[in-house]
Amino acid sequence: MKKVKKNIIDNINLELENYKPNNFPETFDLVIYYYFLAIYYKKTDLNKYRQYLEYSKDQLNKILNNLKKYDIPLGSWYGFTGIAYMIRELYGECQILYSIENFVKDQSLKLIVNGKNHDLFNGKYDLLNGLTGILSYFITYHNEQLNYIEECLNWMIKLFEEDCEIIKSKNIWIKNKYITNPIFKKNIQKGILI
């Protein structure tokens, strides 16, 4: 197990050597990389632990300070719940966390409202996938927000009713021709199972 962890850390360090984030998902990746490195060194090297934790916090603060300026693709919604989980870990309950949670809630509701009349394969699976993570977060930490949770669940149910073939399988299979992310489309020839 130690060898596997060391290999992962070496790969992260190699990735970081030339890493220059240009957009929200890449900036969030940088936050995660530094956070993983901090956790890796937590028990063995407190100086490196503190150093990487500071790097992670710096990148996280860049995201938080520019939150409303980012043009965030649907597939990046995993990032905001990830940020919320990370803020809970690093800072606990705080105003920054509440701002992120409100932003996630407001933006996800806008996406649902604006996307009600499109089929699943018009990039909707990204929203469905992201919304699943968002709902998991809100059910865990804010199950008192029933109206929001119910609105999201109702949208998902309606989507499944419109594309009833999905219900017949345990997973959703997205064929390559329906993948909207150009990197995934190129690298995943047969499709994605979500």
mmCIF file of C-alpha atoms in Angstrom:
data_model
loop_
_atom_site.group_PDB
_atom_site.id
_atom_site.type_symbol
_atom_site.label_atom_id
_atom_site.label_comp_id
_atom_site.label_asym_id
_atom_site.label_seq_id
_atom_site.Cartn_x
_atom_site.Cartn_y
_atom_site.Cartn_z
ATOM 1 C CA MET A 1 0.000 0.000 0.000
ATOM 2 C CA LYS A 2 2.849 2.411 0.800
ATOM 3 C CA LYS A 3 4.312 1.800 -2.652
ATOM 4 C CA VAL A 4 0.964 2.601 -4.302
ATOM 5 C CA LYS A 5 0.580 5.813 -2.280
ATOM 6 C CA LYS A 6 4.137 6.861 -3.121
ATOM 7 C CA ASN A 7 3.463 6.217 -6.817
ATOM 8 C CA ILE A 8 0.326 8.402 -6.701
ATOM 9 C CA ILE A 9 2.222 11.197 -4.937
ATOM 10 C CA ASP A 10 5.065 10.979 -7.484
ATOM 11 C CA ASN A 11 2.534 11.255 -10.316
ATOM 12 C CA ILE A 12 0.868 14.268 -8.692
ATOM 13 C CA ASN A 13 4.248 15.985 -8.276
ATOM 14 C CA LEU A 14 5.098 15.223 -11.894
ATOM 15 C CA GLU A 15 1.759 16.673 -12.990
ATOM 16 C CA LEU A 16 2.318 19.807 -10.908
ATOM 17 C CA GLU A 17 5.703 20.564 -12.478
ATOM 18 C CA ASN A 18 4.113 22.063 -15.600
ATOM 19 C CA TYR A 19 0.581 22.678 -14.363
ATOM 20 C CA LYS A 20 -0.864 26.094 -15.229
ATOM 21 C CA PRO A 21 -4.607 26.190 -14.598
ATOM 22 C CA ASN A 22 -6.636 28.191 -17.125
ATOM 23 C CA ASN A 23 -10.205 27.604 -16.005
ATOM 24 C CA PHE A 24 -12.351 26.542 -13.063
ATOM 25 C CA PRO A 25 -11.970 22.750 -13.329
ATOM 26 C CA GLU A 26 -8.193 23.033 -13.675
ATOM 27 C CA THR A 27 -7.944 25.447 -10.736
ATOM 28 C CA PHE A 28 -9.999 23.076 -8.627
ATOM 29 C CA ASP A 29 -7.730 20.199 -9.680
ATOM 30 C CA LEU A 30 -4.801 22.211 -8.349
ATOM 31 C CA VAL A 31 -6.580 22.677 -5.002
ATOM 32 C CA ILE A 32 -7.170 18.927 -4.825
ATOM 33 C CA TYR A 33 -3.585 18.042 -5.781
ATOM 34 C CA TYR A 34 -2.153 20.216 -3.027
ATOM 35 C CA TYR A 35 -4.712 18.932 -0.544
ATOM 36 C CA PHE A 36 -3.804 15.293 -1.340
ATOM 37 C CA LEU A 37 -0.128 16.097 -0.906
ATOM 38 C CA ALA A 38 -0.848 17.743 2.460
ATOM 39 C CA ILE A 39 -2.790 14.717 3.688
ATOM 40 C CA TYR A 40 -0.026 12.386 2.462
ATOM 41 C CA TYR A 41 2.612 14.219 4.514
ATOM 42 C CA LYS A 42 0.425 14.857 7.582
ATOM 43 C CA LYS A 43 1.946 12.047 9.681
ATOM 44 C CA THR A 44 5.488 12.050 8.295
ATOM 45 C CA ASP A 45 6.539 15.631 7.531
ATOM 46 C CA LEU A 46 4.648 18.458 9.262
ATOM 47 C CA ASN A 47 6.524 21.167 7.330
ATOM 48 C CA LYS A 48 5.455 19.719 3.976
ATOM 49 C CA TYR A 49 1.957 19.136 5.364
ATOM 50 C CA ARG A 50 1.621 22.824 6.329
ATOM 51 C CA GLN A 51 3.222 24.000 3.083
ATOM 52 C CA TYR A 52 0.872 22.006 0.821
ATOM 53 C CA LEU A 53 -2.135 22.852 2.966
ATOM 54 C CA GLU A 54 -1.295 26.557 2.511
ATOM 55 C CA TYR A 55 -0.931 26.080 -1.248
ATOM 56 C CA SER A 56 -4.311 24.366 -1.291
ATOM 57 C CA LYS A 57 -5.912 27.153 0.745
ATOM 58 C CA ASP A 58 -4.397 29.821 -1.533
ATOM 59 C CA GLN A 59 -5.838 28.194 -4.649
ATOM 60 C CA LEU A 60 -9.159 27.606 -2.912
ATOM 61 C CA ASN A 61 -9.309 31.276 -1.919
ATOM 62 C CA LYS A 62 -8.679 32.280 -5.559
ATOM 63 C CA ILE A 63 -11.729 30.260 -6.551
ATOM 64 C CA LEU A 64 -13.839 31.656 -3.732
ATOM 65 C CA ASN A 65 -12.830 35.252 -4.472
ATOM 66 C CA ASN A 66 -13.687 34.921 -8.156
ATOM 67 C CA LEU A 67 -16.608 32.552 -7.825
ATOM 68 C CA LYS A 68 -19.153 34.496 -9.826
ATOM 69 C CA LYS A 69 -16.705 35.317 -12.630
ATOM 70 C CA TYR A 70 -16.148 31.718 -13.723
ATOM 71 C CA ASP A 71 -17.962 30.265 -16.688
ATOM 72 C CA ILE A 72 -18.612 26.826 -15.269
ATOM 73 C CA PRO A 73 -19.528 23.928 -17.578
ATOM 74 C CA LEU A 74 -22.171 21.488 -16.410
ATOM 75 C CA GLY A 75 -19.632 18.708 -15.968
ATOM 76 C CA SER A 76 -17.770 20.743 -13.360
ATOM 77 C CA TRP A 77 -20.529 20.686 -10.779
ATOM 78 C CA TYR A 78 -18.724 17.970 -8.846
ATOM 79 C CA GLY A 79 -16.185 20.687 -8.055
ATOM 80 C CA PHE A 80 -18.469 22.910 -6.018
ATOM 81 C CA THR A 81 -19.635 20.173 -3.693
ATOM 82 C CA GLY A 82 -15.993 19.133 -3.459
ATOM 83 C CA ILE A 83 -15.137 22.679 -2.453
ATOM 84 C CA ALA A 84 -17.927 22.666 0.121
ATOM 85 C CA TYR A 85 -16.648 19.412 1.621
ATOM 86 C CA MET A 86 -13.104 20.799 1.648
ATOM 87 C CA ILE A 87 -14.153 24.076 3.316
ATOM 88 C CA ARG A 88 -15.951 22.064 5.985
ATOM 89 C CA GLU A 89 -12.715 20.143 6.554
ATOM 90 C CA LEU A 90 -10.385 23.166 6.515
ATOM 91 C CA TYR A 91 -12.501 25.906 8.084
ATOM 92 C CA GLY A 92 -15.599 24.250 9.567
ATOM 93 C CA GLU A 93 -18.935 26.060 9.559
ATOM 94 C CA CYS A 94 -18.251 29.577 8.308
ATOM 95 C CA GLN A 95 -19.525 32.360 6.065
ATOM 96 C CA ILE A 96 -17.431 31.121 3.126
ATOM 97 C CA LEU A 97 -19.117 27.720 3.371
ATOM 98 C CA TYR A 98 -22.571 29.294 3.457
ATOM 99 C CA SER A 99 -21.715 31.389 0.385
ATOM 100 C CA ILE A 100 -20.626 28.290 -1.551
ATOM 101 C CA GLU A 101 -23.706 26.337 -0.492
ATOM 102 C CA ASN A 102 -26.031 29.184 -1.524
ATOM 103 C CA PHE A 103 -24.214 29.574 -4.827
ATOM 104 C CA VAL A 104 -24.528 25.831 -5.550
ATOM 105 C CA LYS A 105 -28.199 25.867 -4.653
ATOM 106 C CA ASP A 106 -29.059 28.952 -6.725
ATOM 107 C CA GLN A 107 -27.055 27.897 -9.778
ATOM 108 C CA SER A 108 -28.342 24.320 -9.781
ATOM 109 C CA LEU A 109 -31.933 25.577 -9.621
ATOM 110 C CA LYS A 110 -31.256 27.880 -12.596
ATOM 111 C CA LEU A 111 -29.842 24.963 -14.577
ATOM 112 C CA ILE A 112 -32.877 22.823 -13.800
ATOM 113 C CA VAL A 113 -35.305 25.572 -14.798
ATOM 114 C CA ASN A 114 -33.408 26.363 -18.010
ATOM 115 C CA GLY A 115 -32.977 22.716 -18.948
ATOM 116 C CA LYS A 116 -36.455 21.305 -18.336
ATOM 117 C CA ASN A 117 -37.364 20.788 -21.981
ATOM 118 C CA HIS A 118 -34.260 19.039 -23.310
ATOM 119 C CA ASP A 119 -33.557 15.356 -23.597
ATOM 120 C CA LEU A 120 -31.060 13.520 -21.443
ATOM 121 C CA PHE A 121 -28.430 13.235 -24.151
ATOM 122 C CA ASN A 122 -28.025 16.935 -24.795
ATOM 123 C CA GLY A 123 -25.421 17.232 -22.063
ATOM 124 C CA LYS A 124 -28.144 16.669 -19.473
ATOM 125 C CA TYR A 125 -26.330 13.650 -18.048
ATOM 126 C CA ASP A 126 -23.639 16.029 -16.768
ATOM 127 C CA LEU A 127 -26.237 17.956 -14.828
ATOM 128 C CA LEU A 128 -27.861 14.738 -13.647
ATOM 129 C CA ASN A 129 -24.512 13.425 -12.453
ATOM 130 C CA GLY A 130 -23.622 16.720 -10.765
ATOM 131 C CA LEU A 131 -27.042 17.116 -9.211
ATOM 132 C CA THR A 132 -26.747 13.666 -7.654
ATOM 133 C CA GLY A 133 -23.611 14.808 -5.812
ATOM 134 C CA ILE A 134 -25.208 18.113 -4.834
ATOM 135 C CA LEU A 135 -28.276 16.343 -3.450
ATOM 136 C CA SER A 136 -26.111 13.929 -1.505
ATOM 137 C CA TYR A 137 -24.368 16.919 0.086
ATOM 138 C CA PHE A 138 -27.607 18.750 0.912
ATOM 139 C CA ILE A 139 -29.309 15.630 2.270
ATOM 140 C CA THR A 140 -26.273 15.049 4.507
ATOM 141 C CA TYR A 141 -25.862 18.615 5.792
ATOM 142 C CA HIS A 142 -29.108 20.465 5.046
ATOM 143 C CA ASN A 143 -31.967 17.999 4.999
ATOM 144 C CA GLU A 144 -34.174 20.786 6.402
ATOM 145 C CA GLN A 145 -34.178 22.394 2.926
ATOM 146 C CA LEU A 146 -36.973 20.143 1.744
ATOM 147 C CA ASN A 147 -38.307 22.443 -0.989
ATOM 148 C CA TYR A 148 -34.947 22.548 -2.760
ATOM 149 C CA ILE A 149 -34.344 18.799 -2.378
ATOM 150 C CA GLU A 150 -37.861 17.968 -3.604
ATOM 151 C CA GLU A 151 -37.589 20.282 -6.610
ATOM 152 C CA CYS A 152 -34.330 18.620 -7.651
ATOM 153 C CA LEU A 153 -35.714 15.123 -7.132
ATOM 154 C CA ASN A 154 -38.887 15.943 -9.062
ATOM 155 C CA TRP A 155 -36.800 17.205 -11.979
ATOM 156 C CA MET A 156 -34.763 13.997 -11.952
ATOM 157 C CA ILE A 157 -37.889 11.827 -11.795
ATOM 158 C CA LYS A 158 -39.425 13.714 -14.709
ATOM 159 C CA LEU A 159 -36.235 13.240 -16.702
ATOM 160 C CA PHE A 160 -36.320 9.495 -16.067
ATOM 161 C CA GLU A 161 -39.984 9.344 -17.040
ATOM 162 C CA GLU A 162 -39.238 11.101 -20.332
ATOM 163 C CA ASP A 163 -36.330 8.731 -21.054
ATOM 164 C CA CYS A 164 -37.875 5.570 -19.592
ATOM 165 C CA GLU A 165 -35.224 3.279 -21.126
ATOM 166 C CA ILE A 166 -32.896 4.484 -18.359
ATOM 167 C CA ILE A 167 -35.093 2.916 -15.692
ATOM 168 C CA LYS A 168 -34.589 -0.536 -17.219
ATOM 169 C CA SER A 169 -30.898 -0.576 -16.323
ATOM 170 C CA LYS A 170 -28.974 -0.009 -13.106
ATOM 171 C CA ASN A 171 -26.704 2.551 -14.786
ATOM 172 C CA ILE A 172 -26.886 5.152 -17.522
ATOM 173 C CA TRP A 173 -24.786 4.351 -20.575
ATOM 174 C CA ILE A 174 -23.790 7.403 -22.610
ATOM 175 C CA LYS A 175 -22.704 6.438 -26.127
ATOM 176 C CA ASN A 176 -19.663 8.217 -27.554
ATOM 177 C CA LYS A 177 -21.746 10.135 -30.111
ATOM 178 C CA TYR A 178 -23.666 11.790 -27.243
ATOM 179 C CA ILE A 179 -20.620 12.828 -25.198
ATOM 180 C CA THR A 180 -20.308 16.620 -25.273
ATOM 181 C CA ASN A 181 -16.926 17.022 -23.553
ATOM 182 C CA PRO A 182 -14.351 16.968 -26.419
ATOM 183 C CA ILE A 183 -11.612 15.398 -24.271
ATOM 184 C CA PHE A 184 -13.900 12.580 -23.097
ATOM 185 C CA LYS A 185 -15.251 12.145 -26.632
ATOM 186 C CA LYS A 186 -11.728 11.626 -27.967
ATOM 187 C CA ASN A 187 -10.456 9.387 -25.159
ATOM 188 C CA ILE A 188 -13.534 7.291 -24.394
ATOM 189 C CA GLN A 189 -14.428 5.554 -27.647
ATOM 190 C CA LYS A 190 -17.140 3.198 -26.425
ATOM 191 C CA GLY A 191 -18.979 5.510 -24.052
ATOM 192 C CA ILE A 192 -19.378 6.369 -20.360
ATOM 193 C CA LEU A 193 -21.191 4.438 -17.669
ATOM 194 C CA ILE A 194 -22.613 6.746 -14.977
#
